PDB file of C-alpha atoms in Angstrom:
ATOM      1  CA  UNK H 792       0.000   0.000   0.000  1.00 58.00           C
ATOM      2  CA  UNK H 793       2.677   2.409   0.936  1.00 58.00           C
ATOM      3  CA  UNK H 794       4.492   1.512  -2.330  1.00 59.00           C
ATOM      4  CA  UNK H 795       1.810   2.176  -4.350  1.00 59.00           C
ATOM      5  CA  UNK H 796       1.086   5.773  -2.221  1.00 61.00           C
ATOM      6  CA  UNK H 797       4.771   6.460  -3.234  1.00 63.00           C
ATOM      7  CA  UNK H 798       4.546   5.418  -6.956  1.00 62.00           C
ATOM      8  CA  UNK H 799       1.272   8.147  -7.222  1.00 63.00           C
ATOM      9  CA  UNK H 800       3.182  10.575  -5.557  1.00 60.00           C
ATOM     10  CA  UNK H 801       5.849  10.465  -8.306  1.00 68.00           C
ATOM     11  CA  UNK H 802       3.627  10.803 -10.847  1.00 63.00           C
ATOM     12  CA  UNK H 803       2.049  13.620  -9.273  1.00 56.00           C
ATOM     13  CA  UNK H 804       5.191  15.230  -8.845  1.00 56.00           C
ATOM     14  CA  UNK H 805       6.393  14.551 -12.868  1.00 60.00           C
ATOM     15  CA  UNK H 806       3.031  16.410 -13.548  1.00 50.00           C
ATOM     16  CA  UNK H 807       3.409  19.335 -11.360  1.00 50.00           C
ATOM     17  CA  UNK H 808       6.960  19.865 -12.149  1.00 50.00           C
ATOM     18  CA  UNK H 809       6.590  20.811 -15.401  1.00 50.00           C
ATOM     19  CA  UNK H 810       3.599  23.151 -14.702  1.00 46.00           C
ATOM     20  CA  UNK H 811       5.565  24.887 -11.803  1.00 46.00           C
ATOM     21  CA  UNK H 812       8.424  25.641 -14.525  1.00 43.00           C
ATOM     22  CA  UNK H 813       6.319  27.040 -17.293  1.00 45.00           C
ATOM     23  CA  UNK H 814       6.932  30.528 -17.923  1.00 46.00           C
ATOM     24  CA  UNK H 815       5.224  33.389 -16.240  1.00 48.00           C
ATOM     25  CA  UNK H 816       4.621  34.736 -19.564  1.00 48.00           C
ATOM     26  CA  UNK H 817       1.735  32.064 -19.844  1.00 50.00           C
ATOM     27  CA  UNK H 818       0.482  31.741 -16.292  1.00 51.00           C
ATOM     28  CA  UNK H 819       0.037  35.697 -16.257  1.00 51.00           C
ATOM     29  CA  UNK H 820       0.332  37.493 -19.303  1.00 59.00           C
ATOM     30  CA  UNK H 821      -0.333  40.681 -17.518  1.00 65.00           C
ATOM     31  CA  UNK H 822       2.780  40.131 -15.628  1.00 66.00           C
ATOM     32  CA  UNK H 823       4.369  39.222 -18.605  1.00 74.00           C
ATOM     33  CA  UNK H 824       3.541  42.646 -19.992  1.00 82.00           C
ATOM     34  CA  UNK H 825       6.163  44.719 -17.454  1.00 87.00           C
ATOM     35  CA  UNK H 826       5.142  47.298 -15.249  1.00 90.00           C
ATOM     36  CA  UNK H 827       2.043  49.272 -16.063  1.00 92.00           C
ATOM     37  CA  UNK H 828       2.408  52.869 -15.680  1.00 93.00           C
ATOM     38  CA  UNK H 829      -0.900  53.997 -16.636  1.00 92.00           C
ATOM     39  CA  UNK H 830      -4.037  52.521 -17.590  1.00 93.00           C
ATOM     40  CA  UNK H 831      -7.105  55.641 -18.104  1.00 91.00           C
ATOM     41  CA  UNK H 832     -10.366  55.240 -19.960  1.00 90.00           C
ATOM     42  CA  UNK H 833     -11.886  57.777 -22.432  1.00 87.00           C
ATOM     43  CA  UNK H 834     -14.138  58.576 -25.005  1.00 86.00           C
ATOM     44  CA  UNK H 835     -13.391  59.647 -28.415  1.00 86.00           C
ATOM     45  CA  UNK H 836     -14.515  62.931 -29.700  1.00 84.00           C
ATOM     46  CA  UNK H 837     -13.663  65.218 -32.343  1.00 87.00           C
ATOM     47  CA  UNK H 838     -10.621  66.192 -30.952  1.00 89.00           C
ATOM     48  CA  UNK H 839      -7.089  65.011 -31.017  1.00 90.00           C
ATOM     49  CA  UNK H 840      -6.810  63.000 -27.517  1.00 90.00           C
ATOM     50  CA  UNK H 841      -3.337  63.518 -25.459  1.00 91.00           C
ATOM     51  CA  UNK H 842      -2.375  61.052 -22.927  1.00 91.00           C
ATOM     52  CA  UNK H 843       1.123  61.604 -21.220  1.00 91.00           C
ATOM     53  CA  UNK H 844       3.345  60.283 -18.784  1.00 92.00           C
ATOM     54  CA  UNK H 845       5.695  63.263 -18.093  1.00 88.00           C
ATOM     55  CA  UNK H 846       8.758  63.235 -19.498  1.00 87.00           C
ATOM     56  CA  UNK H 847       8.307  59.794 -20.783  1.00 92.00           C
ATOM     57  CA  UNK H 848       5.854  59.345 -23.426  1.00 95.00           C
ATOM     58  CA  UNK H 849       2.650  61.619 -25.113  1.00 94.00           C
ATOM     59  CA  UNK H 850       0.137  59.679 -27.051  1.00 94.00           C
ATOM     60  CA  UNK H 851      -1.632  61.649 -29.675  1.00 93.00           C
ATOM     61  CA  UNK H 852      -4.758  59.440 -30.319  1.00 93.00           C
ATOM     62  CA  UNK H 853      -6.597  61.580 -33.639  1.00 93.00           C
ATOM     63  CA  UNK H 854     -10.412  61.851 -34.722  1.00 92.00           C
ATOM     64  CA  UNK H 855     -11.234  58.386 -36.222  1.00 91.00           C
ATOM     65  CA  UNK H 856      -8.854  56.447 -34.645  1.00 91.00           C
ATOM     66  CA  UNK H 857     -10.442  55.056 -32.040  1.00 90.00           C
ATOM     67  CA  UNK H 858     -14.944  54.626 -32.658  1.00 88.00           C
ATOM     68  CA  UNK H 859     -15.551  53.837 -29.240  1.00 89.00           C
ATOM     69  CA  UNK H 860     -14.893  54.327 -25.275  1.00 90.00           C
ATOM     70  CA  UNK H 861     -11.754  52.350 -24.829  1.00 91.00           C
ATOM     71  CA  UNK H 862      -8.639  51.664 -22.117  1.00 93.00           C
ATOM     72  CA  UNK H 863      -5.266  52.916 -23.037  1.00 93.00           C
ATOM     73  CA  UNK H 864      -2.640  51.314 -21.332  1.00 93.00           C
ATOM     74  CA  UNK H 865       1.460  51.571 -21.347  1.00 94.00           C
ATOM     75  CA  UNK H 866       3.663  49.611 -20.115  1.00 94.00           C
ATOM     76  CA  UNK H 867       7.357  49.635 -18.886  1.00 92.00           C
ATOM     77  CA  UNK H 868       8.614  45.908 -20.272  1.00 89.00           C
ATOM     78  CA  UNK H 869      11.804  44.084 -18.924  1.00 80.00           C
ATOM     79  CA  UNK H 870      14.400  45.211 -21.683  1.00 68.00           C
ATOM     80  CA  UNK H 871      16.557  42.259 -20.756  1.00 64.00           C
ATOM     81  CA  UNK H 872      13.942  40.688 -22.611  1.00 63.00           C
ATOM     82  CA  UNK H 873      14.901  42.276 -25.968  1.00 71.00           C
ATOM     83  CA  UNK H 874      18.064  41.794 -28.293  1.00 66.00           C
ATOM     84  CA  UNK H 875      20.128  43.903 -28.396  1.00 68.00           C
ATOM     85  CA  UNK H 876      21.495  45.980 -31.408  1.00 72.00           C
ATOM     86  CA  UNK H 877      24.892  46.554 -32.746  1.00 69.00           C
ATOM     87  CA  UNK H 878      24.388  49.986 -33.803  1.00 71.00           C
ATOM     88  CA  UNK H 879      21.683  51.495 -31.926  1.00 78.00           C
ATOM     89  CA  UNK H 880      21.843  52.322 -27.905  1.00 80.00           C
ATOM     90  CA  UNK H 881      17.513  51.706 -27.057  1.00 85.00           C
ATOM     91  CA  UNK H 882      16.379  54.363 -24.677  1.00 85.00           C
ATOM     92  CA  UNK H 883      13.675  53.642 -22.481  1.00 89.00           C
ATOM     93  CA  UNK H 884      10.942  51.780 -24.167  1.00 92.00           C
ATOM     94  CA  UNK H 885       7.410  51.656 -23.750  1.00 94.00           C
ATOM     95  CA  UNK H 886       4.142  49.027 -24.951  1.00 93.00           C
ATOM     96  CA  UNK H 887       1.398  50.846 -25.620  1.00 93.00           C
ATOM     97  CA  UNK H 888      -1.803  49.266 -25.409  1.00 93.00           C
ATOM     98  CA  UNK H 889      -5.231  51.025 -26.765  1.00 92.00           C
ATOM     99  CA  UNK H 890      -8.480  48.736 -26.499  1.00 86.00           C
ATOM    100  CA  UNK H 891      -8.021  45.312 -27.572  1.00 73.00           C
ATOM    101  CA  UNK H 892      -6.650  46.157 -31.226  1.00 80.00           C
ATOM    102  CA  UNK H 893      -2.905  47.299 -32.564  1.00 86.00           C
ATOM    103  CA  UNK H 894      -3.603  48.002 -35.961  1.00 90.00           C
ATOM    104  CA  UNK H 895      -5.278  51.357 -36.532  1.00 92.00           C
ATOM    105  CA  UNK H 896      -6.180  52.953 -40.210  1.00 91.00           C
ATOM    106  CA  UNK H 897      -5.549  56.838 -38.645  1.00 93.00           C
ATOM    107  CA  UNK H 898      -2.280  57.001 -37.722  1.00 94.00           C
ATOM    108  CA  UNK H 899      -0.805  57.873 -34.120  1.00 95.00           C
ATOM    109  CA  UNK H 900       1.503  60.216 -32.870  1.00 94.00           C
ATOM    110  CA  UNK H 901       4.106  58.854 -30.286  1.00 95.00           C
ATOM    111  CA  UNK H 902       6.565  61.279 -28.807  1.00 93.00           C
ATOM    112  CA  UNK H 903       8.817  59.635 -26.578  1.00 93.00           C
ATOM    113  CA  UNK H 904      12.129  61.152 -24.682  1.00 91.00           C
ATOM    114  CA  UNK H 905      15.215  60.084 -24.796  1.00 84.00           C
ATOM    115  CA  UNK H 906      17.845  60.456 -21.571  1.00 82.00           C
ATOM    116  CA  UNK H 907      20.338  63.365 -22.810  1.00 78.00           C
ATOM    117  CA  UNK H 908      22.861  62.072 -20.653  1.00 77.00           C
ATOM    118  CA  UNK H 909      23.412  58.618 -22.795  1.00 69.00           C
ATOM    119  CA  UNK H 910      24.168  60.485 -25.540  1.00 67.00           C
ATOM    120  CA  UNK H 911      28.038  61.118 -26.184  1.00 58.00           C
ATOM    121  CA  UNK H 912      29.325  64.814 -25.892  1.00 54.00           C
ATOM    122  CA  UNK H 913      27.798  66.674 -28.890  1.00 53.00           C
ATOM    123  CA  UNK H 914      26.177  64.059 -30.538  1.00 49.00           C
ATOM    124  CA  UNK H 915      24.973  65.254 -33.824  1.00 51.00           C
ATOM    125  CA  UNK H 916      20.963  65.149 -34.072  1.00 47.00           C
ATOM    126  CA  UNK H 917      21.260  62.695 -37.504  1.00 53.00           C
ATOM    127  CA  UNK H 918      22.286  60.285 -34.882  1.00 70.00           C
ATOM    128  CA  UNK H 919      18.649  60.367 -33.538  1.00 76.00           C
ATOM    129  CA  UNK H 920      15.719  58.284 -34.108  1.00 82.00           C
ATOM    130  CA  UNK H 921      12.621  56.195 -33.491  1.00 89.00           C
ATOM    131  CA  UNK H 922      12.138  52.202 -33.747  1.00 90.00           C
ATOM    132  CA  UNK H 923       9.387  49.380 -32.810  1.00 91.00           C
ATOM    133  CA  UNK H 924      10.229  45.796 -31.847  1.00 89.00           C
ATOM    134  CA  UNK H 925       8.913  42.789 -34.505  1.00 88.00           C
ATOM    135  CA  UNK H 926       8.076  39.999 -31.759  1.00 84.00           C
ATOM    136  CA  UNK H 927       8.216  37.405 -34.215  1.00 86.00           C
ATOM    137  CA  UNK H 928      11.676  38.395 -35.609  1.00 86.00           C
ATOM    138  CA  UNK H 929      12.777  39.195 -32.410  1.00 83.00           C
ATOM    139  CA  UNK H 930      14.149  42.424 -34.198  1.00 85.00           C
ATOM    140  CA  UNK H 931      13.934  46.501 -34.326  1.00 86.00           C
ATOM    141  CA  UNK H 932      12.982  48.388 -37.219  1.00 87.00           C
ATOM    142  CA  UNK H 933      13.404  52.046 -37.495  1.00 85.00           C
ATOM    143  CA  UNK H 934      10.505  54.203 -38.617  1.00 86.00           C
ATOM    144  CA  UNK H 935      11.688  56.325 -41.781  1.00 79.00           C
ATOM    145  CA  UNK H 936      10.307  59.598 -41.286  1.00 81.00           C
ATOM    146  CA  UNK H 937      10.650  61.318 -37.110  1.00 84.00           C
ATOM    147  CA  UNK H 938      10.846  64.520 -36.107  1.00 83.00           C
ATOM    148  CA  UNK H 939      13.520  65.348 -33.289  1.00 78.00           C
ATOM    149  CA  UNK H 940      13.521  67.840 -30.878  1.00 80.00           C
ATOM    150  CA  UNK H 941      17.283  68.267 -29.636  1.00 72.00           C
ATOM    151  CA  UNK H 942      16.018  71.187 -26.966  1.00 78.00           C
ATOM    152  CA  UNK H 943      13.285  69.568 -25.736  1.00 83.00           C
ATOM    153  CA  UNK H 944      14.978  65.618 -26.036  1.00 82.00           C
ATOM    154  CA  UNK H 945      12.241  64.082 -27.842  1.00 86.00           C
ATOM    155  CA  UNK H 946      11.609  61.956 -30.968  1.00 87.00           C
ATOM    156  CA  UNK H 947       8.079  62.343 -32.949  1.00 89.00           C
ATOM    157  CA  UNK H 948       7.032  59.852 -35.204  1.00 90.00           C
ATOM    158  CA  UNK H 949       3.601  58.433 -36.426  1.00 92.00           C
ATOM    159  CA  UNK H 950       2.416  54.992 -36.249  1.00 94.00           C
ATOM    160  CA  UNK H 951      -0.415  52.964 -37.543  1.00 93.00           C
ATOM    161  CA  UNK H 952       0.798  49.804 -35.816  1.00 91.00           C
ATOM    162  CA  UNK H 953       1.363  49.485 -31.603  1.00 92.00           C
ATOM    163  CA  UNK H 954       3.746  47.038 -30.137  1.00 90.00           C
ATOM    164  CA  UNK H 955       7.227  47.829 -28.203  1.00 91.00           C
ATOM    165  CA  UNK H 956       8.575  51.327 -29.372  1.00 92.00           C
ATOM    166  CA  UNK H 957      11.427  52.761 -27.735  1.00 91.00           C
ATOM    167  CA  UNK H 958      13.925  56.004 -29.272  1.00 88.00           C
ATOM    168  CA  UNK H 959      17.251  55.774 -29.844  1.00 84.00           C
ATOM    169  CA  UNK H 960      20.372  57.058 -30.310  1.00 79.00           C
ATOM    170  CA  UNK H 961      23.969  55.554 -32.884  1.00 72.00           C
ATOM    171  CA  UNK H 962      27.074  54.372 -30.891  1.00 65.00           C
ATOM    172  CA  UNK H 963      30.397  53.521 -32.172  1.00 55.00           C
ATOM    173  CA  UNK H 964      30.586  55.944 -34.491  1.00 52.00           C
ATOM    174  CA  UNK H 965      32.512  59.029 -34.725  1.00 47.00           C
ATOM    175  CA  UNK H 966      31.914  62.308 -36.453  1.00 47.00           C
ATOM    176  CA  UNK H 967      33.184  65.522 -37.397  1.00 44.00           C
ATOM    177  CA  UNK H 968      32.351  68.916 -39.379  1.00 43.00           C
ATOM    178  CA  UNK H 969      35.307  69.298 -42.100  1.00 43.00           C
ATOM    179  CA  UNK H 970      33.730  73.347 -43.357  1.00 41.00           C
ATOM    180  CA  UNK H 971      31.093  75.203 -42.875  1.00 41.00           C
ATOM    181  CA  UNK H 972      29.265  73.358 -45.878  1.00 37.00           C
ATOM    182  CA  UNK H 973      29.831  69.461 -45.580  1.00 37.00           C
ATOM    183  CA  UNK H 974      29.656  67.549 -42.867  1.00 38.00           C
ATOM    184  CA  UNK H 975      31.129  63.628 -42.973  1.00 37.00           C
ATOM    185  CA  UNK H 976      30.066  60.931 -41.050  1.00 40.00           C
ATOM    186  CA  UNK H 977      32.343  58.201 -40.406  1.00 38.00           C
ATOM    187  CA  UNK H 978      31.044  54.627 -39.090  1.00 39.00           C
ATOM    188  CA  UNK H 979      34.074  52.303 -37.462  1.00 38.00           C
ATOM    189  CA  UNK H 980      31.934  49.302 -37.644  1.00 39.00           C
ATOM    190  CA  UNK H 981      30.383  49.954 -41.424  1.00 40.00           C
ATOM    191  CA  UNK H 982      26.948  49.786 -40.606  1.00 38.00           C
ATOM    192  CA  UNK H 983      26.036  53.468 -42.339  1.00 36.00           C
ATOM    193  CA  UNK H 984      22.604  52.924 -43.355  1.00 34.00           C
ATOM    194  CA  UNK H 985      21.482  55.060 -40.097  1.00 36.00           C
ATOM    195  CA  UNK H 986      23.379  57.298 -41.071  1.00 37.00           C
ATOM    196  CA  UNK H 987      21.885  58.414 -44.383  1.00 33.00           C
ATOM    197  CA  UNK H 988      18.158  59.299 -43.113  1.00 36.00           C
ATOM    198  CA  UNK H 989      17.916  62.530 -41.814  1.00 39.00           C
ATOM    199  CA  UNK H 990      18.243  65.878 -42.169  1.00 36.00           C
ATOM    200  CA  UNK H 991      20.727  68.148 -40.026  1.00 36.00           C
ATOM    201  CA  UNK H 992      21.720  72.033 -40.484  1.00 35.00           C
ATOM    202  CA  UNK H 993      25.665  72.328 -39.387  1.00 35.00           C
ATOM    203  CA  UNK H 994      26.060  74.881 -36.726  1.00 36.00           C
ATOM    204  CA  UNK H 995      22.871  74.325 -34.570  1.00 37.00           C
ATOM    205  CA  UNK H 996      22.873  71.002 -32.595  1.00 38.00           C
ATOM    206  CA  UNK H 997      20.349  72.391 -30.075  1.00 37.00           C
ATOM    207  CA  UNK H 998      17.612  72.869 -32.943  1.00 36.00           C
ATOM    208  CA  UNK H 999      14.536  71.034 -34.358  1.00 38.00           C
ATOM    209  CA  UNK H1000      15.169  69.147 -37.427  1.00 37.00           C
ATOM    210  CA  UNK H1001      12.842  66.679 -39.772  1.00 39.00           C
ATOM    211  CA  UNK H1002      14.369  63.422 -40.698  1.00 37.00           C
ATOM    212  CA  UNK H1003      13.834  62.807 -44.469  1.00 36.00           C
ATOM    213  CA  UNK H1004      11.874  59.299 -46.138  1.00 33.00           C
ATOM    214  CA  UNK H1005      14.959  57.287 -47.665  1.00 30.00           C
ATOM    215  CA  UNK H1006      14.597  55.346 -51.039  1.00 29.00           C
ATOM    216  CA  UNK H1007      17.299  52.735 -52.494  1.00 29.00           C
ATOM    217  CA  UNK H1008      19.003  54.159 -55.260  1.00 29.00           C
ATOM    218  CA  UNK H1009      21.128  52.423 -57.955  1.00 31.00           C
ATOM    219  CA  UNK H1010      23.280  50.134 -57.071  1.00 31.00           C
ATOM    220  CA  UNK H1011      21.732  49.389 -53.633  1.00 30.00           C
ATOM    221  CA  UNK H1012      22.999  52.848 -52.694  1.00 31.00           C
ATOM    222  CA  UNK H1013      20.694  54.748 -50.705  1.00 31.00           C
ATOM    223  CA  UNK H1014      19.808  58.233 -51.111  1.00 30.00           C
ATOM    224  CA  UNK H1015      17.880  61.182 -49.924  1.00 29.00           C
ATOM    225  CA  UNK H1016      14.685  62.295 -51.816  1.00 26.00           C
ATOM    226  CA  UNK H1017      16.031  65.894 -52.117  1.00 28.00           C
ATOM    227  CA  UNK H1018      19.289  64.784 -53.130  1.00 26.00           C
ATOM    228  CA  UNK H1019      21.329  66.316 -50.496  1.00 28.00           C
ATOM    229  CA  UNK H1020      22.686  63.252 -49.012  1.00 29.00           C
ATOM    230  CA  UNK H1021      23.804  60.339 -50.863  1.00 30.00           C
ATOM    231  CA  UNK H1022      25.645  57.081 -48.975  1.00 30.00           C
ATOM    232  CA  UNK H1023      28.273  55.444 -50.910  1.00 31.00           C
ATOM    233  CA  UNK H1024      28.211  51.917 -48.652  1.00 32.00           C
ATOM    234  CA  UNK H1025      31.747  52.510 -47.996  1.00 30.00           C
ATOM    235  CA  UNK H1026      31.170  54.380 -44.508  1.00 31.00           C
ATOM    236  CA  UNK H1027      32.436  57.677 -45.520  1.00 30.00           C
ATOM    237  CA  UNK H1028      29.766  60.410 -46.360  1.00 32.00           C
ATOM    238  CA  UNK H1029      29.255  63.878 -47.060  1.00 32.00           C
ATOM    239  CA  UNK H1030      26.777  66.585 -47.268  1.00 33.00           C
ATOM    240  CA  UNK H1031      26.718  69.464 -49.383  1.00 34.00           C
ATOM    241  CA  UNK H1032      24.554  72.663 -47.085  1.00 35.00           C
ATOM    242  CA  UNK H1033      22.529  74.512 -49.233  1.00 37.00           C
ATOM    243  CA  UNK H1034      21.413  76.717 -46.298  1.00 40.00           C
ATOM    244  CA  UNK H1035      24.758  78.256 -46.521  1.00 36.00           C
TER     245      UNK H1035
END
C-alpha cells in the first residue's frame, strides 16, 4: 500500500513539475507585460486625444482612430527581454496598449524622450531616431520619417501599428564637421545605413530638425529624396549645405 502511495506521488510530482516551470509569460500574461504605468479610460470625440506620462511618453490618439470608449494602457517591459542591437543604444521603451486592437487605419503620434545624458558629448541630431520591436523576428525596425527635438529631447514619429517602441540614439561611431558646408560621417563598424536618413543644419545642434523618407538608389545605394545626401556603402559620407 505504501508503495503504491509512493509510486502516485511520483507521478504527481512529474506532472506538477513541469507546470511549476512554465513561464510566467503564460500563467500571467499581464505580468508578462512589465510594469504598467498607466491605464485611463476615455471617449473619443472630435478632438485630437493627449495622454502623457511626463517626461516619458505623449500619445496623440486623432479623430477616427479610435470609434468607441476604450482603455489605453502603457507599459514599462523588462528590456533584458529584448536583443540587443549593434548599432543602436535603445532608450527607455514603452508598450502601448489602446483597447483590444494594434492596428489602426488613422495614424498615431508617439513622442517619446530620450535620456540626454546617454548620448556622447555633442552628438549630432542625424544620430537620432525612433524604432518598434517585430516579436516574431525578435528584431527593431526604425521608422523612416521622425521629427527630433534636440532642446526639448524628444523623438516624434507616427504609427499605424502598436507594439514595443522605444527612441534611440547611434554608438560607435565618430563624427566631425570638415567646413562650414559638408559635414562627414564616419562609421568604425560599417553599418552606415542610419546614417543616411535625416536631415541636419551644421552649426545648430540644439535645434529642431525633420528626418527625411529614404529610397534605395542604384546600385543598392541609398539616397535622400532631395538629393542632399547620398551614402556610398563605404562608410564615408558627405553633405553638401545649401542653407549656406
Amino acid at each position: 500500500m505504501q508503495r503504491n502511495i509512493s509510486l502516485l506521488l511520483m507521478r504527481l510530482l512529474m506532472v506538477l513539475i513541469p507546470v511549476f516551470f512554465v513561464s510566467c509569460d503564460v500563467l500571467f500574461p499581464e505580468l508578462a507585460k512589465g510594469q504598467k504605468l498607466l491605464e485611463l479610460e476615455f471617449e473619443p470625440g472630435d478632438t485630437t486625444v493627449l495622454i502623457a506620462i511626463n517626461e516619458k511618453i505623449i500619445v496623440e490618439i486623432p479623430p477616427g482612430a479610435v470609434t468607441e470608449k476604450t482603455v489605453v494602457r502603457i507599459y514599462k517591459p523588462k528590456e533584458n527581454d529584448l536583443r540587443e542591437d549593434i548599432s543602436r543604444l535603445f532608450h527607455d521603451v514603452y508598450n502601448v496598449e489602446i483597447g483590444s486592437g494594434n492596428v489602426f487605419d488613422v495614424p498615431l503620434k508617439i513622442t517619446m524622450y530620450y535620456d540626454p545624458s546617454l548620448v556622447e558629448n555633442n552628438d549630432l541630431p542625424i544620430k537620432f531616431g525612433a524604432a518598434s520591436y517585430n516579436e516574431e523576428w525578435e528584431q527593431w525596425f526604425s521608422y523612416d520619417s521622425v521629427y527630433v527635438d534636440t532642446v526639448l529631447h524628444t523623438v516624434s514619429f507616427e504609427t499605424g501599428h502598436l507594439t514595443k517602441l522605444s527612441a534611440w540614439t547611434l554608438h560607435g561611431y565618430t563624427d566631425w564637421v570638415s567646413n562650414r558646408h559638408f559635414n562627414i560621417y564616419w562609421c568604425s563598424s560599417g553599418h552606415n545605413a542610419p546614417l543616411a536618413d535625416a536631415d541636419y543644419r551644421a552649426g545648430n545642434t540644439n535645434a529642431q530638425f525633420q528626418r527625411k523618407d529614404l529610397r534605395t538608389g542604384p546600385g543598392g545605394t541609398r539616397e535622400q529624396l532631395n538629393g542632399i545626401l547620398q551614402c556610398d556603402g563605404q562608410g564615408l559620407q558627405t553633405r553638401s549645405n545649401p542653407e549656406h
